[in-house]
Amino acid sequence: MSAIAAVVQAGGLAVAPLVPGTIQALKARMQGRRGPSPLQPYRELRRLWSRSGVEPLGAGLPYRLAPPVVAACLILALAIVPVAGRSGPWGLGHDAFALVGLLALARVAVALAAWDTGSGFALMGAARDQTLALFAEALLALALLLAALPAGSTDLVAMSGSAAGTAIWTEPAHWCALLAFALVVVAETGRQPVDNPDTHLELTMIHEGPLLEYAGRDLAYLQWAAAARHWLMLLLAAGLFLPHPASFAGALGLAAAAVAAGAVALAVLETAQAKMRILRVPSLLGLGCLVALAGVATWGAGGVL
Amino acid sequence: MTPATAICLAGAAGLVLGGALPAASRAAAALRAGLTLQALGAALLGVGGVAILAAGGTTGAPLSAQIRPALGLDPLSGLFLVVLGLTATPALLFARGYLPGGHAPRAVAVLTAAFLLSLAGLLAARDVTTFLGFWEAMTIVPAAAILAARRDDEARSAVLLYLGITHLGGAGVWVALLALVLAGPGGATGTLIAVAALVGFGTKAGLAPLHAWLPRAHPVAPAHLSALMSGLMVKVALYGLIRVELEWLAPAPLWLGLVLMGLGLASALGGVLYALVQGELKRLLAFSTIENVGIVTAALGASVVLATAGEPEWSAIAFAAGLLHLVNHAVFKTLLFLGAGAFERATGGLDLDRLGGLLRRMPWTGGAFAIGLLAIAGLPPLNGFASEWLVLQSMLHVALDGAIGISLAGAVALAGIAATAGLAALCFTSVFGLTLLGAPRRPEVAQAREAAWPMRAGMVLLAVPCVVLGLVPGLVLPVLVDLAPSAGTVPATPGLDLPATGSLPTAALAIAVVLVAGLLVAARGRRRAAPAPAWTCGQRVVPELSWTAAGYAKPLRLVLEAVLRPRRRLEVTEAAGVVTGVDYASEVALPVDRFVSEHAARHGLRGAAFVRRLQTGNVRTYAAYLLALVLGLLALARTGALG
């Protein structure tokens, strides 16, 4: 069973780019454009893979190491996060906070690359990313706490197991957790209203900013990592916060459906909602923290109201 | 005498000899030999600490609230001796290359030995008198060393503030310990002792809101003393806190745990927030010390709360989490302060916006400094991440296991520690970029040369435990769990394989990151086009226009404007409608300065002016005082008030 789980997890490497591709395609339809095919990210990755890299003058090791380190962090994160409540025998544990650490490492690697190039736009994006990240990390920690309450553990497999079935849905704490985590998904994937992934105007970019100086295979790694972040967050949402059957096949089907539904939801949100002012985003995430704390309170008060 | 005691005594002898040698002789060789002896002594003390930890049990006198002088060692002292060895040995090695270029090197060397002896004595003190004696020595000696090394007004006023605040606060230590002697723990005195000890040790450890002295005093000391003050001295203050609050007053009450968590959290968030808005490297590092002391204190508080919630195992793990973070912080903060000292020596200044590109110019110093920065930023696979992971887990278990109020407190603490980690990452990324990367921003920085070998050796020696403790924290954790007041056991695996977590196989994760990243580097190949300038909308990238510390923290400043409340001053000089000069300054004052210290200083000065009237300088007045005192005492004795 664990071998199958390992294969399914590894499949995430290949499937991930489909998520942002689908979002872009759906968004184009909703905006009345023909838009690109959902497979467009794959084409872009292939094109980038055949190009040579360009290196800014004076850049050194942090610049060169950032893309492989970021991609490696996301690959390990995919190994840690169980699919449909099962995880392969990778020997890396499946702890929720280990995941937070890996995402933080990826973020800092990008920010250090920005400092290495010295480009103002890259630094602007990195500074904003790290500023929003500290609010997002607090919210993510609270959402994970809420998901850990029924299992009494931060083991992602156990957390996913305790969310199986429908009993959990009578807990108000779970609803608060879902809302809090939804905000984390938007922030971590860099989608509107937090960030606009379509913009290539230097002054408004957050996540795209530090990518400006990259080309070729480096850029391919970074773009794949951005796609993997979508996959990872939606997979976590499906595993920890949505009702799913305890059986592997059932849960797998549901996870696939949930990721697809998540992609649709992100596309709708991005069509309906304009980008927020960057400085307003922490208020939004702070509101999420309050909701999560309310969830903790209802759990402490005895669960079902 | 046990072997461990013998090793410790040999270490102390090394410190004494190492201090005596430069005091006796003016020769440069005597200074070097003295510092080497001191380093050896510190290393022996560390080894002795390991031996005590390995043997377990107490040697010498047991710890007691007596006033009869007694010395002895137990495993908790042993752990702090290990911290002393880990930090002081490299710092003294560093000093061997660093001191000869500074002011009054001999005096500083002698005082360094005295400082370390007082720290070791404090750890070996088994009674109240000895403890208080070494406690005062530990406070005064570094002040003397700072005054010996620096004559300027900034250093003097910092030392005055340091002595003032730590003595006022330190009164708490006296009150707590003397109350322990008189009444013993328990009852109403227990509460008094707990509060007094919190004030006393909290001041010395730099806990908010009693921290105002720390960011001023630590930066003005010579590099190796800054390192020892931030890396070691504040830890020894936490040692006192643990002894009194968690051992003597055991079982500690719930309110104490919650207060520790609250103070810790406030220090952690406040410390890192103010670190972020500093423009000078050493000052920034001092603020980050407040942050890390806060994290340790919060973990200790969580340990108390978990013990009262009937979770002895997690209580022990939370305690160990605090201790592990304490050890980790001692290592990387010492490393960072030494690095800052090396940069200052090489470039002549530590203004963050006037450094840059030092990784290339000083590869050894820069490389070790980089490891320290990544460790303190709490990034896997280094040691800072391992202990912060443990602290996060402790907070999570407070939230999981407590009643509703405690659960909420745990949740708030969890979010706060997570945000602190995010802020630390932001802060130290910016330090990394400003000091080590990019183009040099001053001619002196461009000319910087690598530090002398003893300085390099000291820093590399500290970078090693940053990596090792990050790879195998699980081998240290059981030892620390055994030190906890509540019973608990954890398996001795290399990683952190704890119940009710998804486990953190640190070494496996580290290997996997390196392996996968290596494979990706190989897959990327070497095909690259010619280097091109970075894209800044067609402008050229020039050092003068490069990003500053304030620029990188700007989004955060804007978000937290209401909290930080910066004071800004902008002066534009115009001549005939043409701007000829712009002068801009902004400062973020500490709330404790703004609301407390400034008022306290004003009233204190007024009080001092009043008291000065009593000091007329006239002999007859003093004779009258004496007469009044004698008469008063006689009267009191007569009425029986004096017994």
CSV table of N, CA and C in Angstrom, one decimal, chain B residues 51-109:
chain,number,residue,atom,x,y,z
B,51,ALA,N,31.3,15.7,31.5
B,51,ALA,CA,31.5,14.6,32.4
B,51,ALA,C,30.4,14.5,33.5
B,52,ILE,N,30.0,15.7,34.0
B,52,ILE,CA,29.0,15.8,35.0
B,52,ILE,C,27.6,15.3,34.4
B,53,LEU,N,27.3,15.7,33.2
B,53,LEU,CA,26.1,15.3,32.6
B,53,LEU,C,26.1,13.8,32.3
B,54,ALA,N,27.2,13.3,32.0
B,54,ALA,CA,27.3,11.8,31.7
B,54,ALA,C,27.2,11.0,33.0
B,55,ALA,N,27.8,11.5,34.0
B,55,ALA,CA,27.8,10.8,35.3
B,55,ALA,C,26.5,10.9,36.0
B,56,GLY,N,25.8,12.0,35.8
B,56,GLY,CA,24.6,12.3,36.5
B,56,GLY,C,24.8,12.5,38.0
B,57,GLY,N,23.8,12.9,38.8
B,57,GLY,CA,24.0,13.0,40.2
B,57,GLY,C,24.8,14.3,40.6
B,58,THR,N,24.9,14.5,41.8
B,58,THR,CA,25.5,15.7,42.3
B,58,THR,C,26.9,15.4,42.9
B,59,THR,N,27.8,16.3,42.6
B,59,THR,CA,29.1,16.2,43.3
B,59,THR,C,29.3,17.5,44.1
B,60,GLY,N,30.0,17.3,45.2
B,60,GLY,CA,30.2,18.5,46.1
B,60,GLY,C,28.9,18.6,46.9
B,61,ALA,N,28.7,19.9,47.4
B,61,ALA,CA,27.6,20.1,48.3
B,61,ALA,C,26.3,20.1,47.5
B,62,PRO,N,25.2,19.8,48.1
B,62,PRO,CA,23.9,19.9,47.3
B,62,PRO,C,23.4,21.3,47.4
B,63,LEU,N,22.5,21.6,46.5
B,63,LEU,CA,22.0,23.0,46.4
B,63,LEU,C,21.0,23.2,47.5
B,64,SER,N,21.2,24.3,48.3
B,64,SER,CA,20.3,24.6,49.4
B,64,SER,C,20.2,26.1,49.6
B,65,ALA,N,19.1,26.5,50.3
B,65,ALA,CA,18.9,27.9,50.6
B,65,ALA,C,19.6,28.2,51.9
B,66,GLN,N,20.9,28.0,52.0
B,66,GLN,CA,21.7,28.3,53.2
B,66,GLN,C,22.5,29.6,53.0
B,67,ILE,N,23.1,30.1,54.1
B,67,ILE,CA,24.0,31.2,53.8
B,67,ILE,C,25.5,30.7,54.1
B,68,ARG,N,25.7,29.4,54.4
B,68,ARG,CA,27.0,29.0,54.7
B,68,ARG,C,27.6,28.6,53.3
B,69,PRO,N,28.8,29.3,53.0
B,69,PRO,CA,29.4,29.1,51.6
B,69,PRO,C,29.6,27.6,51.3
B,70,ALA,N,29.2,27.2,50.1
B,70,ALA,CA,29.4,25.8,49.7
B,70,ALA,C,29.4,25.8,48.1
B,71,LEU,N,30.3,24.9,47.6
B,71,LEU,CA,30.4,24.7,46.2
B,71,LEU,C,30.0,23.3,45.8
B,72,GLY,N,29.6,23.1,44.6
B,72,GLY,CA,29.2,21.8,44.1
B,72,GLY,C,28.6,21.9,42.7
B,73,LEU,N,28.4,20.8,42.1
B,73,LEU,CA,27.9,20.8,40.7
B,73,LEU,C,26.9,19.7,40.6
B,74,ASP,N,25.8,20.0,39.8
B,74,ASP,CA,24.9,19.0,39.4
B,74,ASP,C,24.6,19.1,37.9
B,75,PRO,N,23.8,18.2,37.4
B,75,PRO,CA,23.7,18.1,35.9
B,75,PRO,C,23.3,19.5,35.3
B,76,LEU,N,22.4,20.2,35.9
B,76,LEU,CA,22.0,21.5,35.3
B,76,LEU,C,23.1,22.5,35.2
B,77,SER,N,23.9,22.5,36.3
B,77,SER,CA,25.2,23.4,36.2
B,77,SER,C,26.1,22.8,35.2
B,78,GLY,N,26.1,21.5,35.1
B,78,GLY,CA,27.0,20.9,34.0
B,78,GLY,C,26.6,21.3,32.7
B,79,LEU,N,25.3,21.4,32.4
B,79,LEU,CA,24.8,21.8,31.0
B,79,LEU,C,25.3,23.2,30.8
B,80,PHE,N,25.2,24.1,31.8
B,80,PHE,CA,25.6,25.5,31.5
B,80,PHE,C,27.1,25.6,31.5
B,81,LEU,N,27.8,24.7,32.1
B,81,LEU,CA,29.3,24.7,31.9
B,81,LEU,C,29.6,24.3,30.5
B,82,VAL,N,28.8,23.4,29.9
B,82,VAL,CA,29.1,23.0,28.5
B,82,VAL,C,28.8,24.2,27.6
B,83,VAL,N,27.8,25.0,27.9
B,83,VAL,CA,27.5,26.2,27.1
B,83,VAL,C,28.7,27.1,27.3
B,84,LEU,N,29.2,27.2,28.5
B,84,LEU,CA,30.4,28.1,28.7
B,84,LEU,C,31.5,27.6,27.9
B,85,GLY,N,31.8,26.3,27.9
B,85,GLY,CA,32.9,25.8,27.1
B,85,GLY,C,32.7,26.1,25.6
B,86,LEU,N,31.5,25.8,25.2
B,86,LEU,CA,31.2,25.9,23.7
B,86,LEU,C,31.3,27.3,23.2
B,87,THR,N,31.0,28.3,24.1
B,87,THR,CA,31.0,29.7,23.6
B,87,THR,C,32.3,30.4,23.9
B,88,ALA,N,32.8,30.1,25.2
B,88,ALA,CA,34.0,30.9,25.6
B,88,ALA,C,35.3,30.5,24.9
B,89,THR,N,35.4,29.2,24.7
B,89,THR,CA,36.7,28.7,24.0
B,89,THR,C,36.9,29.4,22.7
B,90,PRO,N,35.9,29.3,21.7
B,90,PRO,CA,36.1,30.0,20.5
B,90,PRO,C,36.2,31.5,20.7
B,91,ALA,N,35.5,32.1,21.6
B,91,ALA,CA,35.6,33.6,21.8
B,91,ALA,C,37.0,34.0,22.3
B,92,LEU,N,37.6,33.2,23.1
B,92,LEU,CA,38.9,33.5,23.6
B,92,LEU,C,40.0,33.3,22.5
B,93,LEU,N,39.7,32.2,21.7
B,93,LEU,CA,40.6,32.0,20.6
B,93,LEU,C,40.6,33.2,19.6
B,94,PHE,N,39.3,33.7,19.4
B,94,PHE,CA,39.1,34.9,18.6
B,94,PHE,C,39.8,36.1,19.2
B,95,ALA,N,39.7,36.2,20.5
B,95,ALA,CA,40.3,37.4,21.2
B,95,ALA,C,41.8,37.4,21.0
B,96,ARG,N,42.4,36.2,20.9
B,96,ARG,CA,43.8,36.1,20.7
B,96,ARG,C,44.3,36.8,19.5
B,97,GLY,N,43.4,36.8,18.4
B,97,GLY,CA,43.8,37.6,17.2
B,97,GLY,C,43.2,39.0,17.3
B,98,TYR,N,42.2,39.2,18.1
B,98,TYR,CA,41.4,40.4,18.1
B,98,TYR,C,41.9,41.5,19.0
B,99,LEU,N,42.2,41.0,20.3
B,99,LEU,CA,42.6,42.0,21.3
B,99,LEU,C,43.8,42.8,21.1
B,100,PRO,N,44.9,42.2,20.5
B,100,PRO,CA,46.2,43.0,20.4
B,100,PRO,C,46.0,44.3,19.6
B,101,GLY,N,44.9,44.3,18.7
B,101,GLY,CA,44.7,45.5,17.9
B,101,GLY,C,43.9,46.6,18.6
B,102,GLY,N,43.3,46.3,19.8
B,102,GLY,CA,42.4,47.2,20.5
B,102,GLY,C,43.0,48.0,21.6
B,103,HIS,N,42.2,48.7,22.3
B,103,HIS,CA,42.6,49.5,23.5
B,103,HIS,C,42.9,48.6,24.7
B,104,ALA,N,43.9,48.9,25.5
B,104,ALA,CA,44.1,48.3,26.8
B,104,ALA,C,43.9,46.8,26.7
B,105,PRO,N,44.6,46.1,25.8
B,105,PRO,CA,44.3,44.6,25.6
B,105,PRO,C,44.6,43.8,26.9
B,106,ARG,N,45.6,44.2,27.7
B,106,ARG,CA,45.9,43.4,28.9
B,106,ARG,C,44.8,43.5,29.9
B,107,ALA,N,44.4,44.7,30.1
B,107,ALA,CA,43.3,44.9,31.1
B,107,ALA,C,42.1,44.1,30.7
B,108,VAL,N,41.7,44.2,29.4
B,108,VAL,CA,40.5,43.5,28.9
B,108,VAL,C,40.7,42.0,29.1
B,109,ALA,N,41.9,41.5,28.8
B,109,ALA,CA,42.2,40.0,28.9
B,109,ALA,C,42.0,39.6,30.4
